[in-house]
Short mmCIF file of C-alpha atoms and ligand atoms in Angstrom, two decimals:
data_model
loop_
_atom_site.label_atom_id
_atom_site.label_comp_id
_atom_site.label_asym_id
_atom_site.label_seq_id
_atom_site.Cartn_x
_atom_site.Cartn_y
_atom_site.Cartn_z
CA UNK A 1 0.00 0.00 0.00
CA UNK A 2 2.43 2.24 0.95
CA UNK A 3 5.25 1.33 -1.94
CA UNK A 4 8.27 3.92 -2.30
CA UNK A 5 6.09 6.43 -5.01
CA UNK A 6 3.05 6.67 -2.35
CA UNK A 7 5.98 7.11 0.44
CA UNK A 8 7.87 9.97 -1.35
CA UNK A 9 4.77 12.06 -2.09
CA UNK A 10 3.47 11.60 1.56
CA UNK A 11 6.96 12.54 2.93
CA UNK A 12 6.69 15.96 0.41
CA UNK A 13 2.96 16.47 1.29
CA UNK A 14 3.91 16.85 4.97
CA UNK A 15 6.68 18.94 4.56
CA UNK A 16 4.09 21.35 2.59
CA UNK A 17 1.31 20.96 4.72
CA UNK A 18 0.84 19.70 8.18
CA UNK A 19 2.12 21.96 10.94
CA UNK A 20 2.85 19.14 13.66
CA UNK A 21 1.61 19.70 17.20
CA UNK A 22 4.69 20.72 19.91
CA UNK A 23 7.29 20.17 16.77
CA UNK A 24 10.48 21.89 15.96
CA UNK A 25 9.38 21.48 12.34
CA UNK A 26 13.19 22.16 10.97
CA UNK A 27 13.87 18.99 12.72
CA UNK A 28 12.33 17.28 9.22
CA UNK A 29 14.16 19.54 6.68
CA UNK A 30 16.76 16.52 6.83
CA UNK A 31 14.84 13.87 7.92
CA UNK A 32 12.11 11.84 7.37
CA UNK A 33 8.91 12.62 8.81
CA UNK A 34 7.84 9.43 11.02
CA UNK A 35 4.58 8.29 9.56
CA UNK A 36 2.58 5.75 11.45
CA UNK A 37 0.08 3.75 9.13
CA UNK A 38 -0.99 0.63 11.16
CA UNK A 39 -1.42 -0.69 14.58
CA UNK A 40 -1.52 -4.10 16.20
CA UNK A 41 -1.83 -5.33 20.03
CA UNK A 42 1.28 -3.07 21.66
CA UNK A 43 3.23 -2.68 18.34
CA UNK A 44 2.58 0.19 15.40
CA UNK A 45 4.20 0.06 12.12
CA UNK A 46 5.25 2.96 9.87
CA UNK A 47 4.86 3.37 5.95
CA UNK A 48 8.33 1.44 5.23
CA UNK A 49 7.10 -1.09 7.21
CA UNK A 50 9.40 -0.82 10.66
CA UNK A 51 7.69 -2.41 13.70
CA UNK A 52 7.78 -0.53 17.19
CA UNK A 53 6.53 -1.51 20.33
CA UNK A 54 4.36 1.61 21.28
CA UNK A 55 5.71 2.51 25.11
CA UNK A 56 3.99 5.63 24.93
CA UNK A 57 0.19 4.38 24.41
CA UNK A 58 0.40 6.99 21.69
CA UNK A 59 0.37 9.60 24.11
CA UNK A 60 -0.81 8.20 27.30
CA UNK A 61 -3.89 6.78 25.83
CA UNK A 62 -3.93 3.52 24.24
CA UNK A 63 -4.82 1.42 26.98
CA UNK A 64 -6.08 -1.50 25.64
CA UNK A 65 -3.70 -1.18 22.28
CA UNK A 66 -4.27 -0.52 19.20
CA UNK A 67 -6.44 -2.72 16.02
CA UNK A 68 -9.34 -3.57 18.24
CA UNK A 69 -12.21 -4.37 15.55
CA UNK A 70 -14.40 -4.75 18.67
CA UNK A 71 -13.82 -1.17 19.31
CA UNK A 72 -13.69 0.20 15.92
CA UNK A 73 -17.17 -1.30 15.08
CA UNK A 74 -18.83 0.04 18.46
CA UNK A 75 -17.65 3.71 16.05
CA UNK A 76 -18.89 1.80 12.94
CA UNK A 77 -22.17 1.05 14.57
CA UNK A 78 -22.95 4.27 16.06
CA UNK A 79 -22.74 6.28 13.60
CA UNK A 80 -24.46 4.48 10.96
CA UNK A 81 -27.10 4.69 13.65
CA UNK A 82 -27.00 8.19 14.93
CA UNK A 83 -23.45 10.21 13.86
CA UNK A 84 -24.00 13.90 15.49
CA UNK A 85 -25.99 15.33 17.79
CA UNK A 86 -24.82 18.11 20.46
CA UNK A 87 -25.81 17.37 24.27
CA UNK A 88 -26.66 21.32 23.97
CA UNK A 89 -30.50 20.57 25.80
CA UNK A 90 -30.60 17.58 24.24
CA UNK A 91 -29.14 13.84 24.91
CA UNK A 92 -28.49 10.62 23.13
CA UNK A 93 -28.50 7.20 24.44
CA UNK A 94 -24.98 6.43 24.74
CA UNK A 95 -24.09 9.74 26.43
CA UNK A 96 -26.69 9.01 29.14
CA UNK A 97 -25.52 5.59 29.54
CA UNK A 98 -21.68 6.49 29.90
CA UNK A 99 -22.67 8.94 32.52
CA UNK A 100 -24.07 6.67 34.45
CA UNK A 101 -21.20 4.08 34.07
CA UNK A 102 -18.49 6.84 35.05
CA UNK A 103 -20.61 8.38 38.07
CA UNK A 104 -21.03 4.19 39.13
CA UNK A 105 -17.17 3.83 39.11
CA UNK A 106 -16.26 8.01 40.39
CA UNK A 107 -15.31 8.11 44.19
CA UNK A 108 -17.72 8.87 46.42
CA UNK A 109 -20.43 11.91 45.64
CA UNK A 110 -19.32 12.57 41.72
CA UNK A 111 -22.13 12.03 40.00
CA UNK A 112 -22.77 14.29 37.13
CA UNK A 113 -20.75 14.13 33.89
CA UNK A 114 -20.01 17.17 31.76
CA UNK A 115 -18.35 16.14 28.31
CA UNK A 116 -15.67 17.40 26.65
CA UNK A 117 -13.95 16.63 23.45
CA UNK A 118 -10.63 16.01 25.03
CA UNK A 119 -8.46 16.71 28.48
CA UNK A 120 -7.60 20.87 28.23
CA UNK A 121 -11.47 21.31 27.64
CA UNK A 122 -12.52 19.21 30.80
CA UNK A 123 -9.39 21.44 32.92
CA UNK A 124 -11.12 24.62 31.32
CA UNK A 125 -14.48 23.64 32.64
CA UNK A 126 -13.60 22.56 35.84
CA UNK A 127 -11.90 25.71 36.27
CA UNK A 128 -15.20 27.38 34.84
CA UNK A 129 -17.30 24.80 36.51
CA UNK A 130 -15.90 26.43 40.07
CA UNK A 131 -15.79 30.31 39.63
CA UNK A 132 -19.27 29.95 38.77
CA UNK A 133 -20.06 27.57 41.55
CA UNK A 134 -18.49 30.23 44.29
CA UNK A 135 -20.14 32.93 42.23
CA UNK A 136 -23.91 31.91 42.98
CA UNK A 137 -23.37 30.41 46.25
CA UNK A 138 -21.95 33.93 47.74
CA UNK A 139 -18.32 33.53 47.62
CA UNK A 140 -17.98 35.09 44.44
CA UNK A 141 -14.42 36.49 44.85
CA UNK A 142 -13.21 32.96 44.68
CA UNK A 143 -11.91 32.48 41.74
CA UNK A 144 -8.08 31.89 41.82
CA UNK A 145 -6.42 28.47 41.19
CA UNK A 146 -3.43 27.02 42.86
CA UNK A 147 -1.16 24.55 40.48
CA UNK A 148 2.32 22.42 40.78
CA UNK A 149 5.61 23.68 39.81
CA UNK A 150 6.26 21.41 36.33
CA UNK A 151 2.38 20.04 35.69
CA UNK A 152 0.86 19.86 32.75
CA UNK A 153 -2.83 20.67 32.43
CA UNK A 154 -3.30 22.02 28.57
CA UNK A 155 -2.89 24.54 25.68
CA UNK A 156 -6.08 26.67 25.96
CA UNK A 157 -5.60 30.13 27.62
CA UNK A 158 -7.43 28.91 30.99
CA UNK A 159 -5.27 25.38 31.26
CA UNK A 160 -1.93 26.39 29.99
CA UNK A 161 -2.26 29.57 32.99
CA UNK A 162 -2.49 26.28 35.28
CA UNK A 163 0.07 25.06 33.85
CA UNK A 164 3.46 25.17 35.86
CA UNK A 165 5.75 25.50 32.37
CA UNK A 166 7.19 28.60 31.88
CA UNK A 167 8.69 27.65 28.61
CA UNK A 168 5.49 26.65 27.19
CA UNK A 169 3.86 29.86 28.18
CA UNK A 170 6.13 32.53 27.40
CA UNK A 171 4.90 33.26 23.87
CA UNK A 172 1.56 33.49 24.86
CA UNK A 173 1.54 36.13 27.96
CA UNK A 174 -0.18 37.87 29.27
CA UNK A 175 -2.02 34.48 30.17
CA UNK A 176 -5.80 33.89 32.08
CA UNK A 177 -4.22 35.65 35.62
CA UNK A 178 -5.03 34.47 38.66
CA UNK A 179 -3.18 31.23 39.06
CA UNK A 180 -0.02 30.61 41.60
CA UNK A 181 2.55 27.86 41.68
CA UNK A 182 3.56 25.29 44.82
CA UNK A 183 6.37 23.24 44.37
CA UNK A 184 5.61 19.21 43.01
CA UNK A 185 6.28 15.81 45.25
CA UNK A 186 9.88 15.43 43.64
CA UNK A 187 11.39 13.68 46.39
CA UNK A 188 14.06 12.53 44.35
CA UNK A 189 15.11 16.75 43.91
CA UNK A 190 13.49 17.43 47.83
CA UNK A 191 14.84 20.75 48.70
CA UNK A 192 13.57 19.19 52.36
CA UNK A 193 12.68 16.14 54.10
CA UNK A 194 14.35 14.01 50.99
CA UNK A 195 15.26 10.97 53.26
CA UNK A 196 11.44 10.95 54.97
CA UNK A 197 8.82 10.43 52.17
CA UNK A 198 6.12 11.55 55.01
CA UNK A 199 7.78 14.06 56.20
CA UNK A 200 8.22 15.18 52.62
CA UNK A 201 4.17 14.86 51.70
CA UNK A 202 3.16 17.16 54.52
CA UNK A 203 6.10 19.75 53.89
CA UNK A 204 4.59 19.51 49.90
CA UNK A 205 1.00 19.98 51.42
CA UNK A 206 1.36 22.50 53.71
CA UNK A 207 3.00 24.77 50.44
CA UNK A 208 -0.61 24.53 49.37
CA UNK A 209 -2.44 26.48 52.73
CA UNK A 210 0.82 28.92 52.67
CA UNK A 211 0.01 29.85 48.92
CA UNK A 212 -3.85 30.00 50.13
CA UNK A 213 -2.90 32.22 53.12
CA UNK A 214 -0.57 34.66 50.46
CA UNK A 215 -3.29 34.83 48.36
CA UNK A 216 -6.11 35.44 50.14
CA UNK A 217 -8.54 32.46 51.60
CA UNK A 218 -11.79 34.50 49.89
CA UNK A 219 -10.36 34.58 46.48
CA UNK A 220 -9.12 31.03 45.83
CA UNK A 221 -11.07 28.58 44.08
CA UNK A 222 -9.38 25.45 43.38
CA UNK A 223 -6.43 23.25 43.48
CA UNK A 224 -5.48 21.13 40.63
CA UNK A 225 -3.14 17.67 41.18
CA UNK A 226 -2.04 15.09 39.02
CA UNK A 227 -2.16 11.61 41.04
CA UNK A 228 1.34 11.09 39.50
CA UNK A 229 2.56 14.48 38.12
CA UNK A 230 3.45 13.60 34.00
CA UNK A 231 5.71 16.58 33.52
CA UNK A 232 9.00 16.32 35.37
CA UNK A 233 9.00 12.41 34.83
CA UNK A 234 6.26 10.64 37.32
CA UNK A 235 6.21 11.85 40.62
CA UNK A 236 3.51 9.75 42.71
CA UNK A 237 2.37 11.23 45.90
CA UNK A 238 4.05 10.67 49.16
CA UNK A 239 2.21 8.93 51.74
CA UNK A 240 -0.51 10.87 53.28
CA UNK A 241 0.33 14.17 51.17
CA UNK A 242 -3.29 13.82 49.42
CA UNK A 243 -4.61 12.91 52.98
CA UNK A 244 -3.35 16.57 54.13
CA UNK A 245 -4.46 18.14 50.83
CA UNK A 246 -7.57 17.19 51.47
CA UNK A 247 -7.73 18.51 54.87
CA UNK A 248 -6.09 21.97 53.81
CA UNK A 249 -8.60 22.43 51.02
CA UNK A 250 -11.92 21.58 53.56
CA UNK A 251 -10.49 24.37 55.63
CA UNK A 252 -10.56 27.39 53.26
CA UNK A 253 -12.99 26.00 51.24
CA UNK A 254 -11.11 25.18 47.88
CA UNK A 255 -11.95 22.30 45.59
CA UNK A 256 -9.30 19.93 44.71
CA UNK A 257 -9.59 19.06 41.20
CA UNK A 258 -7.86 15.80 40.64
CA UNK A 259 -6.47 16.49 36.90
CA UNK A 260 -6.73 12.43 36.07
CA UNK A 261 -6.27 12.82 31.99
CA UNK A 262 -3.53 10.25 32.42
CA UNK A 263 -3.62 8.89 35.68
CA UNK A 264 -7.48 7.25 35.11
CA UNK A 265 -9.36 4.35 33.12
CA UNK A 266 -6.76 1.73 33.93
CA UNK A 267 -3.37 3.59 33.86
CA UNK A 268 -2.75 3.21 37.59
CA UNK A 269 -4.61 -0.09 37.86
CA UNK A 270 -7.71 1.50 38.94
CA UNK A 271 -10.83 3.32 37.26
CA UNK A 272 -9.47 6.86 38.79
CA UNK A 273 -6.16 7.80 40.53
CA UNK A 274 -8.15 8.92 43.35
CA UNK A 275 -9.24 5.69 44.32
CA UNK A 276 -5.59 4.25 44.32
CA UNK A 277 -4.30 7.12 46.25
CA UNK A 278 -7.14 7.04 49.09
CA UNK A 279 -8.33 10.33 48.67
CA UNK A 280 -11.79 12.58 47.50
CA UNK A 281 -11.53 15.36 44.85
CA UNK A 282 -14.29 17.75 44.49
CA UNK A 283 -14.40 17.26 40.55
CA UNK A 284 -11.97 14.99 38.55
CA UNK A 285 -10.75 16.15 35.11
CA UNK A 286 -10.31 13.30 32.62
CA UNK A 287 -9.48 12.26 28.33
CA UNK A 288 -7.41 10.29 26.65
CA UNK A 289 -8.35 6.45 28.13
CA UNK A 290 -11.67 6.32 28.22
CA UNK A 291 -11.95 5.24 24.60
CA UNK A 292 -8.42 3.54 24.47
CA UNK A 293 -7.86 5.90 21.42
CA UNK A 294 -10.42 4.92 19.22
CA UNK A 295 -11.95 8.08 18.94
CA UNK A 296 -11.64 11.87 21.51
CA UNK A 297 -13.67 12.17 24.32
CA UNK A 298 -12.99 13.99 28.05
CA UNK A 299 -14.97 14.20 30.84
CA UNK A 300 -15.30 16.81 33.93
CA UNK A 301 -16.96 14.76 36.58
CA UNK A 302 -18.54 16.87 39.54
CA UNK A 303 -20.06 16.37 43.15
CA UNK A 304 -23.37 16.46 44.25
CA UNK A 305 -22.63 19.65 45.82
CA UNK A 306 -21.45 21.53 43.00
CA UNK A 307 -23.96 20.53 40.62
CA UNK A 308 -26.35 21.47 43.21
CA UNK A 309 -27.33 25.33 42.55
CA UNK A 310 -27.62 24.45 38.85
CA UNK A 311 -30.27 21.71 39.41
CA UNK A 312 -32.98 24.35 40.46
CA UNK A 313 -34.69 27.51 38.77
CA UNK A 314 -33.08 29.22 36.42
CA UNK A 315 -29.34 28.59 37.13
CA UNK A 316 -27.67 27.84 34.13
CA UNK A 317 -23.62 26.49 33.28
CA UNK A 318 -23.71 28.56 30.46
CA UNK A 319 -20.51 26.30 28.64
CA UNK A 320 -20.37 23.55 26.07
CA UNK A 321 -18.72 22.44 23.20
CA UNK A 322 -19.74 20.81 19.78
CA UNK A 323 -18.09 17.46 19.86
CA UNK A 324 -18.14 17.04 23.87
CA UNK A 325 -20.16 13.83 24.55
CA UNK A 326 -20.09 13.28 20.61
CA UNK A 327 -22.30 9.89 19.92
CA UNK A 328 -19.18 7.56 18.51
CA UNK A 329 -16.98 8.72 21.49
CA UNK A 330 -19.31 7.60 23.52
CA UNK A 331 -20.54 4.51 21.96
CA UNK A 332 -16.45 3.78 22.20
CA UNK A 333 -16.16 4.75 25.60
CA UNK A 334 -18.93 1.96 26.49
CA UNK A 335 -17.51 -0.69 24.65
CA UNK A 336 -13.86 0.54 26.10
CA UNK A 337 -15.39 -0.59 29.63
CA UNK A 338 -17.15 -3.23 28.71
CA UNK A 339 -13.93 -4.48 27.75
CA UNK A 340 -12.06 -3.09 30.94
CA UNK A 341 -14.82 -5.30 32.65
CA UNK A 342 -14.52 -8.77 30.81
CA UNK A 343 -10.62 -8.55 30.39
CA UNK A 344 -9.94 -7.71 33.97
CA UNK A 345 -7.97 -4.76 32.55
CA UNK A 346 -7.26 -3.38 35.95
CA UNK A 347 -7.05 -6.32 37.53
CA UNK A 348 -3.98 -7.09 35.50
CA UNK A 349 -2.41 -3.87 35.99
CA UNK A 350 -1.78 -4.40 39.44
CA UNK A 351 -1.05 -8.13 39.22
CA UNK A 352 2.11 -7.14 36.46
CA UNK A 353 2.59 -3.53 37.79
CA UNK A 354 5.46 -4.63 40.34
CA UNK A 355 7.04 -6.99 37.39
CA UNK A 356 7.12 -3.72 35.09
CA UNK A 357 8.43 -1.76 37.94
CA UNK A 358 11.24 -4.68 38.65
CA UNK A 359 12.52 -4.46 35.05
CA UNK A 360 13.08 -1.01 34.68
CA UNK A 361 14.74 -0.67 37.78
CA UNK A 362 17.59 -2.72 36.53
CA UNK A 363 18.79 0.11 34.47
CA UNK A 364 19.60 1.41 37.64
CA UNK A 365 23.03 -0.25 36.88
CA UNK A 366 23.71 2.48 34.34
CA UNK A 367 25.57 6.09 35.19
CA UNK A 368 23.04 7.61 33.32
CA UNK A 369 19.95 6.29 35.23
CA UNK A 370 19.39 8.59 38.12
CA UNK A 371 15.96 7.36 39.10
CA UNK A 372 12.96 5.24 38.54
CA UNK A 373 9.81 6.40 39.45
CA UNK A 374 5.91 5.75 38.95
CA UNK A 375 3.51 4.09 39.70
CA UNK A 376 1.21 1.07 37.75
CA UNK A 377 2.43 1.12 34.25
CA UNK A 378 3.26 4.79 33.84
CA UNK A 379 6.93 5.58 35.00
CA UNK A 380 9.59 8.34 34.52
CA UNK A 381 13.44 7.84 34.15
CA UNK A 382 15.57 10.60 35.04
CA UNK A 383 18.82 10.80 33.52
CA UNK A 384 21.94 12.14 35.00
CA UNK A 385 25.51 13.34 34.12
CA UNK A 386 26.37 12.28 37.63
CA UNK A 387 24.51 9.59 39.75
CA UNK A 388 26.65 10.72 43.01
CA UNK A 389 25.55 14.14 43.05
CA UNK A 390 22.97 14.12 41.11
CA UNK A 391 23.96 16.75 38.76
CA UNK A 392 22.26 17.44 35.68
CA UNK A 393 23.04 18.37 32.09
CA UNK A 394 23.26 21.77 31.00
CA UNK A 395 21.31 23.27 28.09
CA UNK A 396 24.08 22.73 25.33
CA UNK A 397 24.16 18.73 26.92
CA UNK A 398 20.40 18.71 26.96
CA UNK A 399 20.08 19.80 23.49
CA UNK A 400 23.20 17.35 22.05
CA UNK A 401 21.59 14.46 23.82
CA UNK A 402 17.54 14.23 23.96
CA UNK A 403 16.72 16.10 20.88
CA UNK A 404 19.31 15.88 19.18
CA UNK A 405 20.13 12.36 19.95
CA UNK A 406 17.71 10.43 22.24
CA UNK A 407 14.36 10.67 20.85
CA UNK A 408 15.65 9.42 17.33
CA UNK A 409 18.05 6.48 18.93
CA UNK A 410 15.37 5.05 21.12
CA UNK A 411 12.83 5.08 17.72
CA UNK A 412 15.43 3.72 14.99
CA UNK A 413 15.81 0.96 17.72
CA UNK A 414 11.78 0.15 17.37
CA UNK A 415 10.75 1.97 20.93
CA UNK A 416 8.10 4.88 20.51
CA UNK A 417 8.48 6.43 23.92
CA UNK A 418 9.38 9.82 24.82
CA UNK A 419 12.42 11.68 26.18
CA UNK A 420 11.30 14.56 27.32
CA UNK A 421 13.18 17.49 29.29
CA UNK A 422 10.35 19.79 30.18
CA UNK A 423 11.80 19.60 33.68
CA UNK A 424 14.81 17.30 34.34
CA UNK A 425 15.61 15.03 31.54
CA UNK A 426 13.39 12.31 31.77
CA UNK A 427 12.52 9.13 29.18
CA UNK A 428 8.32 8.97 29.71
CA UNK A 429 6.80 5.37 29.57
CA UNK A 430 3.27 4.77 29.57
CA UNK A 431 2.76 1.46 27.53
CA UNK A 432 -0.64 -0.30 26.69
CA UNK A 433 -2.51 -2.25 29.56
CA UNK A 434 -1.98 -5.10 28.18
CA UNK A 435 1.43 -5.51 27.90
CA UNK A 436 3.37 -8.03 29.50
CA UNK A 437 6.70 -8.99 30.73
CA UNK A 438 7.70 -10.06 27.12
CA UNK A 439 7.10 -6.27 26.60
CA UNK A 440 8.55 -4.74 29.69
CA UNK A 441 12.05 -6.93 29.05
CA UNK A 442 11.95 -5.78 24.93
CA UNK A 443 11.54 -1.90 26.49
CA UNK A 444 13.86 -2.74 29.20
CA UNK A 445 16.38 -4.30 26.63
CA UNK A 446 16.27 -1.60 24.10
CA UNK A 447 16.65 1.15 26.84
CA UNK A 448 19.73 -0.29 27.76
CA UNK A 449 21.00 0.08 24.42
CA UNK A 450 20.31 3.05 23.77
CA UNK A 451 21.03 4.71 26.85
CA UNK A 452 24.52 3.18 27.30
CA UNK A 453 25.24 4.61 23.56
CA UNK A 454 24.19 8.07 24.95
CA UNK A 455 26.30 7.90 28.32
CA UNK A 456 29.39 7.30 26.07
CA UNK A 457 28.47 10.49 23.75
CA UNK A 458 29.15 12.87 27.20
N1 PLP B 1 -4.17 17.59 31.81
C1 PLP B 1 -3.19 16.68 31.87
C2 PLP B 1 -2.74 16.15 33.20
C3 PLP B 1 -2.59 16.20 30.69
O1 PLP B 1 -1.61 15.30 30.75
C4 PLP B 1 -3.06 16.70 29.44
C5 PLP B 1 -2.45 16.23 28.19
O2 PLP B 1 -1.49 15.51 28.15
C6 PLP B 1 -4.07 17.65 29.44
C7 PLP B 1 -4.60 18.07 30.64
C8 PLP B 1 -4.58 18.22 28.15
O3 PLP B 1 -5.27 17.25 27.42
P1 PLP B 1 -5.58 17.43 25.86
O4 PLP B 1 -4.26 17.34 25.15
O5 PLP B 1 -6.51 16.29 25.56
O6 PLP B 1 -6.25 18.76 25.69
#
């Protein structure tokens, strides 16, 4: 299908055309644009025909892999049947029915599902979701929102000012203001407590009620976590920290917003990261998983007590978008749990999870690997010029090594993952559910490779 004519004119077609998403796009004036035309189980293929075992899930979000006809004709079906219409006063079955399912498996009180068409529209409404909450229930100066140092939440105006990247942001100031910055659960960079994961959590925590006390009590809204923070390379909560969080936000009143558009539908081994970690967010924020891929979907998912002004008179969330809740997403979405149910997806998460943990960590041997960190199959590996001290590379080292070396190596040597240096350099895994240790060893294996070529380039 894709012989060296039909190769050649795609290759010129996308060096005309398509402006790729977070690419340096110079990068391809030499090279080949990587074009991905099939996918299989845990493995994609490209048009010549290479074979790569996808570490990424695409980009967090294959979880149950990829060339699922199952799933595809759940799509197929639905919109032969019904293809479009908006939830804008009106519903369709399989939007009502996926509610349902997600409020069933959301902790405790979240019960009502606002749609989205992917994970920076769900952060946006949540954000929304709680300046108007505060607004008609007569706290209406509340309306700041308190972040981590590193996270990711989004490119829209309102979830990339929540976003702790100064990098990514700089073009685009003056941002939405009102949002502040507390430092991540690092431990592995502590500036305190590193030795004392506890001791750590609470220190982390309590940064929250000192940036609620600097910025005023009335005028914050919300707090949005990560389970496991992506950016930065993985960093799962200490013990208790979400326990204190918790506290800290019923105190002054702010809602934890658990950003789950990674950490949920199976990554962690459970339905939501909250559940794993013990704790109860206010709303969660969630994409990517819930239809394994197959087509875009998010979801904001609320309490009982925030949806409970707007279930009376004339109180109205005046926000929406076209394609949130659209009719194939969630005709996928249902047939994504069905299949989470019958396979035992999460089941076998946390039955290999400690297996997939065990082989990474044996890169550990290398001067390069500084740490392994994660939690259920989504880890971070932070590289290092020096394991002693923990020193890092400097921009010029940086640049030589993960772009200009790294994130080519590890894909010429069949492993679609992602070095990534948005904080410390990290390599990002986040492979299909269903991998096993056949998978973890070939990741492990070609890691190894690749990383011992790049320790010899310093
Ligand atoms: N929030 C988190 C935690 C994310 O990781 C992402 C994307 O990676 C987003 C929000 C934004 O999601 P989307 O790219 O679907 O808009």
């Amino acid at each position: 299908m894709y012989d060296e004519n039909s190769n050649a004119a795609l290759q010129q077609s996308a060096r005309d055309h398509l402006w790729m998403h977070f690419t340096r796009m110079s990068s391809y004036d030499a090279a080949d644009v990587p074009v991905i035309v099939r996918g299989e189980g845990a493995y994609v293929w490209d048009a010549q025909g290479r074979k790569y075992l996808d570490a990424l899930g695409g980009l967090f979000v294959s979880q149950l892999g990829h060339g699922r006809t199952d799933l595809a004709e759940a799509a197929a079906k639905q919109a032969a049947e019904l293809a479009f219409f908006p939830l804008w006063s009106y519903a369709h079955p399989t939007a009502i029915e996926l509610a349902e399912k997600i409020a069933g498996h959301a902790p405790g009180d979240l019960n009502r599902v606002f749609f989205t068409s992917g994970g920076g529209e769900a952060v946006e409404s949540a954000w929304k979701l709680a300046k108007n909450y505060f607004k008609i229930t007569g706290k209406p100066m509340k309306h700041k929102v308190i972040s981590r140092a590193i996270a990711y939440h989004g490119t829209t105006h309102g979830a990339l000012s929540i976003t702790g990247l100064p990098g990514l942001k700089q073009q685009f100031e003056p941002l939405v203001p009102s949002t502040f910055r507390v430092p991540n659960t690092n431990i592995y960079r502590a500036p305190v407590h590193g030795d004392d994961p506890e001791a750590f959590g609470r220190w982390a925590a309590d940064q929250i009620a000192v940036a609620i006390e600097n910025e005023g009590p009335d005028t914050v809204a919300a707090v949005f976590l990560e389970p496991v923070q992506n950016a930065g390379g993985c960093f799962p909560p200490p013990p208790g920290y979400f326990q204190r969080v918790r506290e800290i936000c019923d105190e002054y009143d702010v809602l934890l917003v658990s950003d789950e558009v990674i950490c949920a539908y199976g990554r962690l081994g459970h339905m939501f990261g909250a559940e794993r970690y013990g704790y109860q967010p206010d709303i969660i924020t969630s994409a990517k998983g819930i239809t394994s891929g197959y087509a875009p979907l998010g979801a904001m998912i609320a309490s009982d007590r925030l949806y409970e002004p707007f279930a009376h008179g004339t109180e109205t969330f005046l926000h929406g978008y076209t394609f949130g809740g659209h009719p194939v997403s969630t005709a996928v979405a249902l047939k994504n749990f069905e299949i989470f149910e019958n396979e035992k997806i999460n089941e076998g998460v946390l039955e290999r999870e400690g297996a997939f943990r065990g082989t990474l960590e044996k890169l550990l041997d290398l001067p390069i690997v500084g740490d392994v960190r994660g939690d259920g199959f989504f880890y971070g590996i932070e590289l290092v010029k020096d394991k002693t001290t923990k020193e890092t590379f400097d921009e010029a080292e940086s640049e030589r090594l993960l772009r200009g070396f790294l994130s080519k190596a590890l894909y010429d040597a069949g492993l679609y993952c992602r070095a990534d240096d948005r904080g410390d350099p990290v390599v990002q895994l986040s492979p299909p559910l269903i991998c096993d240790q056949s998978h973890f060893d070939e990741i492990e294996q070609k890691l190894r490779a690749v990383l011992t070529e790049a320790a010899g380039l310093l």
